[in-house]
Coordinates of C-alpha atoms and ligand atoms in Angstrom, one line a residue:
M95 CA -5.2 7.6 -62.8
K96 CA -8.0 10.0 -63.6
R97 CA -11.6 8.9 -62.8
K98 CA -13.5 9.3 -66.0
K99 CA -17.0 9.7 -67.1
I100 CA -17.6 6.9 -69.7
I101 CA -20.7 6.1 -71.8
S102 CA -21.1 2.6 -73.1
I103 CA -23.5 2.3 -76.1
V104 CA -25.4 -0.9 -76.8
G105 CA -28.5 -1.8 -78.7
A106 CA -28.6 -5.4 -80.0
R107 CA -28.4 -8.8 -78.3
P108 CA -24.7 -9.6 -78.8
Q109 CA -23.8 -6.2 -77.4
F110 CA -25.4 -6.7 -74.1
I111 CA -23.3 -9.9 -73.7
K112 CA -20.1 -8.0 -74.6
L113 CA -21.0 -5.1 -72.3
A114 CA -21.5 -7.3 -69.2
P115 CA -18.0 -8.2 -68.1
L116 CA -16.5 -4.8 -69.1
S117 CA -19.2 -2.7 -67.5
E118 CA -18.8 -4.5 -64.1
K119 CA -15.1 -3.8 -64.0
L120 CA -15.3 -0.3 -65.3
S121 CA -17.9 0.7 -62.7
D122 CA -15.4 -0.1 -59.9
V123 CA -13.1 2.6 -61.1
H124 CA -15.0 5.1 -63.3
E125 CA -18.4 6.6 -63.6
E126 CA -19.9 4.4 -66.3
L127 CA -23.3 5.1 -67.8
I128 CA -25.1 2.8 -70.2
L129 CA -27.0 4.1 -73.2
H130 CA -29.3 1.6 -74.9
T131 CA -30.4 2.7 -78.4
G132 CA -33.4 0.4 -78.3
Q133 CA -32.5 -1.4 -81.6
H134 CA -33.5 -4.6 -80.0
Y135 CA -36.5 -4.3 -77.7
D136 CA -38.4 -7.6 -77.2
Y137 CA -38.0 -9.0 -73.7
N138 CA -36.1 -12.0 -74.9
M139 CA -33.8 -9.9 -77.2
S140 CA -33.0 -7.3 -74.6
D141 CA -34.2 -7.2 -70.9
S142 CA -33.6 -10.9 -70.3
F143 CA -29.9 -10.3 -71.0
F144 CA -29.7 -7.5 -68.4
A145 CA -31.3 -9.9 -65.9
D146 CA -29.2 -13.0 -66.7
L147 CA -25.9 -11.1 -66.9
K148 CA -26.7 -8.8 -64.0
I149 CA -26.0 -5.7 -66.1
K150 CA -27.0 -2.4 -64.4
K151 CA -30.0 -0.6 -65.8
P152 CA -29.2 1.7 -68.7
T153 CA -29.3 5.4 -67.8
Y154 CA -30.8 6.1 -71.2
N155 CA -33.0 4.0 -73.5
L156 CA -33.6 5.8 -76.7
N157 CA -36.3 3.4 -77.8
I158 CA -35.3 3.8 -81.5
G159 CA -36.7 0.4 -82.5
S160 CA -36.6 -1.2 -86.0
G161 CA -36.6 0.4 -89.4
P162 CA -34.6 0.8 -92.6
H163 CA -30.9 1.4 -92.0
G164 CA -30.8 5.1 -92.9
A165 CA -33.9 6.0 -90.9
Q166 CA -32.9 3.9 -87.9
M167 CA -29.3 5.3 -87.9
G168 CA -30.5 8.8 -88.5
K169 CA -32.7 8.7 -85.4
M170 CA -29.9 7.1 -83.4
L171 CA -27.4 9.8 -84.4
G172 CA -29.7 12.7 -83.4
E173 CA -30.6 11.2 -80.0
I174 CA -27.1 10.0 -79.1
E175 CA -25.8 13.5 -79.9
K176 CA -28.3 15.0 -77.4
V177 CA -27.1 12.7 -74.6
L178 CA -23.5 13.4 -75.4
Q179 CA -24.1 17.1 -75.3
L180 CA -25.8 16.7 -71.9
E181 CA -23.3 14.3 -70.3
N182 CA -20.1 15.5 -72.0
P183 CA -18.3 12.2 -71.3
D184 CA -14.5 11.7 -71.4
L185 CA -14.8 8.5 -73.4
L186 CA -17.4 6.5 -75.4
I187 CA -17.3 2.7 -75.8
V188 CA -19.0 0.9 -78.7
F189 CA -19.1 -2.9 -79.3
G190 CA -19.1 -5.0 -82.4
D191 CA -20.6 -4.0 -85.7
T192 CA -24.3 -3.2 -85.5
N193 CA -26.1 0.0 -86.6
S194 CA -25.9 1.1 -82.9
T195 CA -22.1 0.7 -83.0
L196 CA -21.7 2.9 -86.0
A197 CA -24.2 5.5 -84.8
G198 CA -22.4 5.8 -81.5
A199 CA -18.9 6.1 -83.0
L200 CA -20.0 8.7 -85.6
A201 CA -21.9 10.9 -83.1
A202 CA -19.0 10.9 -80.7
S203 CA -16.2 11.4 -83.2
K204 CA -18.0 14.4 -84.7
M205 CA -18.0 15.9 -81.2
N206 CA -14.3 15.1 -80.7
I207 CA -15.2 12.6 -77.9
P208 CA -12.6 9.8 -78.0
V209 CA -14.2 6.4 -78.9
V210 CA -13.0 2.9 -77.9
H211 CA -14.1 0.2 -80.3
V212 CA -14.3 -3.2 -78.7
E213 CA -14.0 -6.0 -81.3
A214 CA -12.1 -4.0 -83.8
G215 CA -10.4 -5.2 -86.9
L216 CA -12.9 -7.9 -88.0
R217 CA -13.5 -8.1 -91.8
S218 CA -15.5 -10.5 -93.9
Y219 CA -14.5 -8.7 -97.1
N220 CA -18.1 -8.9 -98.1
R221 CA -19.5 -5.4 -98.4
S222 CA -23.0 -6.6 -99.0
M223 CA -23.2 -7.2 -95.2
P224 CA -24.3 -4.1 -93.4
E225 CA -21.9 -5.1 -90.6
E226 CA -18.9 -4.9 -92.8
I227 CA -19.6 -1.2 -93.6
N228 CA -20.3 -0.6 -89.9
R229 CA -16.9 -2.2 -88.9
I230 CA -14.8 -0.4 -91.4
V231 CA -16.2 3.1 -90.7
T232 CA -16.2 2.5 -86.9
D233 CA -12.6 1.4 -86.9
H234 CA -11.5 4.4 -88.9
V235 CA -13.3 7.1 -86.8
S236 CA -12.5 5.5 -83.4
S237 CA -9.5 6.5 -81.2
Y238 CA -8.7 3.2 -79.5
L239 CA -9.2 -0.1 -81.3
F240 CA -9.4 -3.3 -79.1
A241 CA -8.6 -6.2 -81.4
P242 CA -10.0 -9.6 -80.2
T243 CA -7.5 -11.8 -82.2
I244 CA -4.0 -11.5 -83.7
N245 CA -5.7 -11.7 -87.1
A246 CA -7.9 -8.7 -86.3
F247 CA -4.8 -6.8 -85.1
N248 CA -2.9 -7.6 -88.3
I249 CA -5.9 -6.4 -90.4
L250 CA -5.9 -3.1 -88.4
E251 CA -2.1 -2.7 -89.1
S252 CA -2.7 -3.4 -92.8
E253 CA -5.2 -0.6 -92.9
G254 CA -2.7 1.9 -91.3
L255 CA -4.4 1.8 -87.9
K256 CA -1.6 0.1 -85.8
E257 CA -0.8 3.2 -83.7
K258 CA -4.3 3.2 -82.1
S259 CA -4.7 -0.7 -81.9
Y260 CA -4.3 -3.0 -78.9
L261 CA -4.4 -6.8 -78.9
V262 CA -6.6 -7.5 -75.9
G263 CA -8.5 -10.7 -76.6
D264 CA -12.2 -11.3 -77.0
I265 CA -14.7 -9.9 -74.6
S266 CA -17.6 -12.3 -75.3
V267 CA -15.4 -15.2 -74.3
D268 CA -15.0 -13.6 -70.9
A269 CA -18.8 -13.5 -70.6
L270 CA -19.1 -17.2 -71.5
M271 CA -16.4 -18.3 -69.1
R272 CA -17.9 -16.3 -66.3
H273 CA -21.5 -17.6 -66.8
L274 CA -21.1 -21.2 -67.8
D275 CA -21.0 -22.6 -64.3
M276 CA -24.0 -20.6 -63.3
A277 CA -25.8 -21.8 -66.5
K278 CA -25.1 -25.4 -65.5
L279 CA -26.5 -24.8 -62.1
R280 CA -29.5 -22.7 -63.0
S281 CA -30.7 -23.8 -66.5
G282 CA -33.5 -26.3 -66.6
I283 CA -34.0 -26.0 -70.4
L284 CA -32.8 -29.5 -71.3
K285 CA -35.4 -31.0 -69.1
E286 CA -38.0 -28.5 -70.1
L287 CA -37.5 -29.4 -73.8
N288 CA -37.2 -33.1 -73.0
L289 CA -33.8 -33.4 -74.7
E290 CA -30.9 -35.6 -73.9
E291 CA -27.3 -34.4 -74.1
N292 CA -25.7 -34.8 -77.6
S293 CA -29.1 -35.8 -79.1
F294 CA -29.8 -32.6 -80.9
Y295 CA -28.3 -30.0 -83.3
L296 CA -28.7 -26.3 -82.2
L297 CA -29.5 -23.9 -85.0
T298 CA -29.6 -20.1 -85.3
L299 CA -30.1 -18.0 -88.4
H300 CA -30.6 -14.3 -88.8
R301 CA -28.3 -13.0 -91.6
P302 CA -30.4 -11.2 -94.2
Y303 CA -28.8 -13.3 -97.1
N304 CA -30.0 -16.5 -95.4
V305 CA -33.4 -15.4 -94.1
D306 CA -34.8 -12.5 -96.1
N307 CA -35.4 -14.6 -99.2
P308 CA -38.0 -17.3 -98.2
E309 CA -36.8 -19.7 -100.9
I310 CA -33.3 -19.7 -99.5
L311 CA -34.5 -20.1 -96.0
R312 CA -36.9 -22.9 -97.0
N313 CA -34.0 -24.7 -98.7
I314 CA -31.8 -24.4 -95.7
L315 CA -34.5 -25.8 -93.4
Y316 CA -35.3 -28.6 -95.8
T317 CA -31.7 -29.8 -95.9
L318 CA -31.3 -29.6 -92.2
S319 CA -34.4 -31.7 -91.7
L320 CA -32.4 -34.6 -93.3
L321 CA -30.0 -34.7 -90.4
D322 CA -29.8 -37.8 -88.1
S323 CA -31.1 -36.0 -85.0
K324 CA -33.6 -33.3 -84.1
V325 CA -32.7 -29.7 -84.9
L326 CA -33.5 -27.2 -82.1
F327 CA -34.1 -23.8 -83.6
P328 CA -34.5 -20.7 -81.4
V329 CA -35.9 -18.3 -84.0
H330 CA -34.6 -14.8 -84.2
P331 CA -37.4 -12.2 -84.6
R332 CA -36.2 -11.2 -88.1
T333 CA -36.4 -14.8 -89.2
R334 CA -39.7 -15.4 -87.5
L335 CA -41.3 -12.5 -89.4
I336 CA -40.2 -14.0 -92.7
M337 CA -41.4 -17.5 -91.8
D338 CA -44.8 -16.2 -90.7
K339 CA -45.3 -13.9 -93.7
N340 CA -44.5 -16.7 -96.1
Q341 CA -46.3 -19.4 -94.1
L342 CA -43.1 -21.4 -94.1
L343 CA -43.7 -24.7 -92.4
V344 CA -41.1 -27.2 -91.1
G345 CA -41.4 -30.9 -90.4
D346 CA -41.1 -32.6 -87.0
Q347 CA -37.4 -32.9 -87.3
I348 CA -37.0 -29.2 -86.7
Q349 CA -38.2 -27.8 -83.4
L350 CA -39.0 -24.1 -83.4
I351 CA -38.8 -22.2 -80.2
D352 CA -38.5 -18.5 -79.2
P353 CA -35.1 -16.9 -78.7
L354 CA -33.6 -18.0 -75.4
G355 CA -32.1 -16.2 -72.5
Y356 CA -28.3 -16.2 -72.3
L357 CA -27.9 -18.9 -69.6
D358 CA -30.3 -21.3 -71.3
F359 CA -28.6 -20.7 -74.6
I360 CA -25.0 -21.3 -73.5
F361 CA -26.1 -24.3 -71.5
L362 CA -27.8 -25.8 -74.6
Q363 CA -24.7 -25.1 -76.7
S364 CA -22.6 -27.0 -74.2
K365 CA -25.0 -30.0 -74.5
A366 CA -25.7 -30.0 -78.2
K367 CA -24.3 -32.5 -80.7
K368 CA -23.2 -29.8 -83.1
I369 CA -23.9 -26.1 -83.7
L370 CA -25.4 -24.8 -87.0
T371 CA -25.3 -21.0 -87.3
D372 CA -24.7 -17.8 -89.2
S373 CA -24.1 -15.9 -86.0
G374 CA -20.7 -14.3 -85.3
G375 CA -20.8 -14.7 -81.5
I376 CA -22.0 -18.3 -81.6
Q377 CA -19.0 -19.4 -83.8
K378 CA -16.7 -18.3 -81.0
E379 CA -18.8 -19.9 -78.2
A380 CA -18.9 -23.2 -80.1
F381 CA -15.1 -23.1 -80.4
I382 CA -14.6 -22.4 -76.7
L383 CA -17.1 -25.1 -75.8
K384 CA -15.3 -27.6 -78.1
K385 CA -18.4 -28.2 -80.2
A386 CA -18.2 -28.8 -83.9
C387 CA -19.6 -25.7 -85.6
I388 CA -21.0 -25.6 -89.1
T389 CA -21.3 -21.9 -90.2
L390 CA -23.9 -21.4 -92.9
R391 CA -22.1 -18.6 -94.7
S392 CA -19.5 -18.3 -97.5
E393 CA -17.0 -16.5 -95.3
T394 CA -16.3 -15.7 -91.7
E395 CA -14.6 -13.0 -89.7
W396 CA -13.5 -15.7 -87.2
I397 CA -11.3 -17.4 -89.8
E398 CA -9.0 -18.8 -87.1
T399 CA -11.7 -21.2 -85.9
V400 CA -11.9 -22.6 -89.5
E401 CA -8.1 -22.8 -89.8
D402 CA -8.0 -24.7 -86.4
G403 CA -10.4 -27.2 -87.9
W404 CA -13.4 -26.7 -85.5
N405 CA -15.6 -24.6 -87.8
L406 CA -16.8 -25.7 -91.3
L407 CA -18.0 -23.0 -93.7
M408 CA -20.9 -24.0 -95.9
K409 CA -22.3 -21.7 -98.5
P410 CA -26.1 -22.1 -98.0
E411 CA -27.1 -21.5 -101.7
S412 CA -24.7 -24.1 -103.2
E413 CA -22.8 -26.2 -100.6
L414 CA -25.4 -27.2 -98.0
D415 CA -25.0 -31.0 -97.5
A416 CA -26.5 -33.0 -94.7
D417 CA -24.0 -35.8 -95.0
K418 CA -21.1 -33.4 -94.7
I419 CA -22.6 -31.9 -91.6
M420 CA -23.1 -35.3 -90.1
N421 CA -19.5 -36.4 -90.9
F422 CA -17.8 -33.2 -89.6
N423 CA -16.2 -34.4 -86.3
P424 CA -13.2 -32.2 -85.3
T425 CA -10.9 -33.6 -82.7
K426 CA -7.7 -31.4 -83.2
E427 CA -6.1 -29.7 -80.2
Q428 CA -7.2 -26.1 -80.1
T429 CA -5.0 -23.0 -80.4
D430 CA -5.7 -20.2 -77.8
I431 CA -7.3 -17.8 -80.3
F432 CA -9.3 -15.5 -78.0
G433 CA -7.3 -15.1 -74.7
S434 CA -8.8 -14.9 -71.2
N435 CA -9.6 -12.3 -68.6
N436 CA -9.7 -9.9 -71.4
A437 CA -11.9 -7.3 -69.6
D438 CA -9.0 -6.7 -67.2
K439 CA -6.7 -5.9 -70.1
M440 CA -9.2 -3.5 -71.5
V441 CA -9.8 -1.7 -68.2
E442 CA -6.0 -1.3 -67.8
I443 CA -5.7 0.4 -71.1
I444 CA -8.7 2.6 -70.4
N445 CA -7.3 3.6 -67.0
G446 CA -4.2 4.8 -68.8
I447 CA -6.0 7.0 -71.3
Ligands
UD1_848 C1 -28.9 -6.9 -85.9 C2 -27.5 -6.4 -86.4 C3 -26.7 -7.6 -86.7 C4 -26.6 -8.5 -85.4 C5 -28.0 -8.9 -84.9 C6 -27.9 -9.6 -83.7 C7 -27.5 -4.4 -87.8 C8 -27.5 -3.9 -89.2 N1 -27.7 -5.7 -87.7 O1 -29.5 -7.6 -86.9 O2 -25.4 -7.2 -87.0 O3 -25.9 -9.7 -85.8 O4 -28.7 -7.7 -84.7 O5 -29.0 -10.3 -83.4 O6 -27.3 -3.6 -86.9 N2 -37.1 -7.4 -84.3 C9 -38.1 -7.7 -83.4 N3 -37.8 -7.5 -82.1 C10 -36.6 -7.0 -81.6 C11 -35.6 -6.8 -82.6 C12 -35.8 -6.9 -83.9 O7 -39.2 -8.1 -83.8 O8 -36.4 -6.9 -80.4 C13 -37.4 -7.7 -85.8 C14 -37.9 -6.4 -86.5 O9 -38.9 -6.9 -87.4 C15 -36.7 -5.9 -87.2 C16 -35.9 -7.2 -87.5 O10 -36.1 -8.0 -86.4 O11 -37.1 -5.2 -88.4 C17 -34.4 -6.9 -87.7 O12 -33.9 -6.2 -86.6 P1 -32.6 -5.3 -86.7 O13 -32.1 -4.9 -85.4 O14 -32.8 -4.3 -87.8 O15 -31.5 -6.3 -87.4 P2 -31.1 -7.8 -86.9 O16 -31.4 -8.7 -88.0 O17 -31.7 -8.0 -85.6
UDP849 N1 -27.9 -16.0 -77.9 C1 -28.9 -16.2 -76.9 N2 -30.1 -16.7 -77.2 C2 -30.4 -17.1 -78.4 C3 -29.5 -17.0 -79.5 C4 -28.3 -16.5 -79.2 O1 -28.5 -15.8 -75.8 O2 -31.6 -17.6 -78.6 C5 -26.6 -15.4 -77.7 C6 -25.4 -16.3 -78.0 O3 -25.0 -17.0 -76.9 C7 -24.4 -15.3 -78.4 C8 -25.2 -14.1 -79.0 O4 -26.5 -14.3 -78.5 O5 -23.6 -14.8 -77.3 C9 -25.1 -14.0 -80.5 O6 -26.0 -13.1 -80.9 P1 -26.5 -13.0 -82.4 O7 -26.4 -14.3 -83.0 O8 -27.9 -12.4 -82.3 O9 -25.6 -11.9 -83.1 P2 -24.1 -11.9 -83.8 O10 -23.2 -12.5 -82.8 O11 -24.2 -12.7 -85.0 O12 -23.9 -10.5 -84.1

């Protein structure tokens, strides 16, 4: 096996979590450098994850920050290209479906540097989501596609990409399994917030179609305030900005807090009554933690969790219903959708490249 120089590109909260288990294993065998685009930059959206998940310090932080898609990605492309020219890696790894993912995959593929896409083959079939564009293009320009589920693998096959696809399981599930015990030991968040187990709903919202229009957001929060227990809402900075700008107020039933560190957040998920979310990663975590999940979207890339009966899709504009949320109580035995020890499978494939 050849020792390789590998660059892992990350930029947004869920990518730090996906990077953690893979980076640790890769560093044992290869020279792995981390490049952080700086897409997320607040302490509780970035550095706290490097601390909680013990991820090594990025060799590069491009500090790109926020901005419209074209401008943000344009800056990323130019700066990533410079690093790739300087480092000339054997392989580049990108994760998920953010603008940092696509910028990394495009910059490297234009330079004929092979790209591994971790979490390939996901589709919502909703092209109004920026992530859908990012996924499709990333899958088609990358050289090695790591599918997290059989469904994702089948999608890649249907798009003519089977030759470069590998069914390896889901990497964020590895992160969850590895950190849950530590979270139980270390997190004092339940006490800090004065909450009892199973006495609260945990809510996250950050999708543009749910939060960018203040009327839609107001409506979602109003309906959720009718639930039978408190709703704990760690507010994503995108959502916070809209709420502040529009002076959107919520009643006592909804408790707003800042985004949480990973250990506190997974601990709270494990203790919540139910999970309410539009996040991709949180739908998977809720499933693994055997928590009822209500996904406030009209479709999901993680369709297996819906088919298995543990995830209920609710279109926020027309289907939101507090009674339905309160009455959703899945008990079915779960299918093994995401696999386990998936970082090991990924490293084995990378070793053989
Ligand atoms: C991004 C990803 C999305 C992912 C999400 C995870 C894209 C197109 N979107 O969405 O796929 O699910 O991250 O959380 O890549 N902001 C801050 N501080 C930060 C980061 C962002 O204040 O540290 C604010 C800024 O006002 C910014 C806004 O949040 O304009 C949106 O950030 P951006 O990274 O563009 O998109 P997200 O909504 O975070
Ligand atoms: N998360 C966190 N703190 C929070 C909210 C979420 O640590 O306050 C974690 C969560 O456990 C999951 C990931 O962030 O692993 C999901 O990220 P996000 O919802 O921002 O993005 P998505 O998965 O939708 O792309």
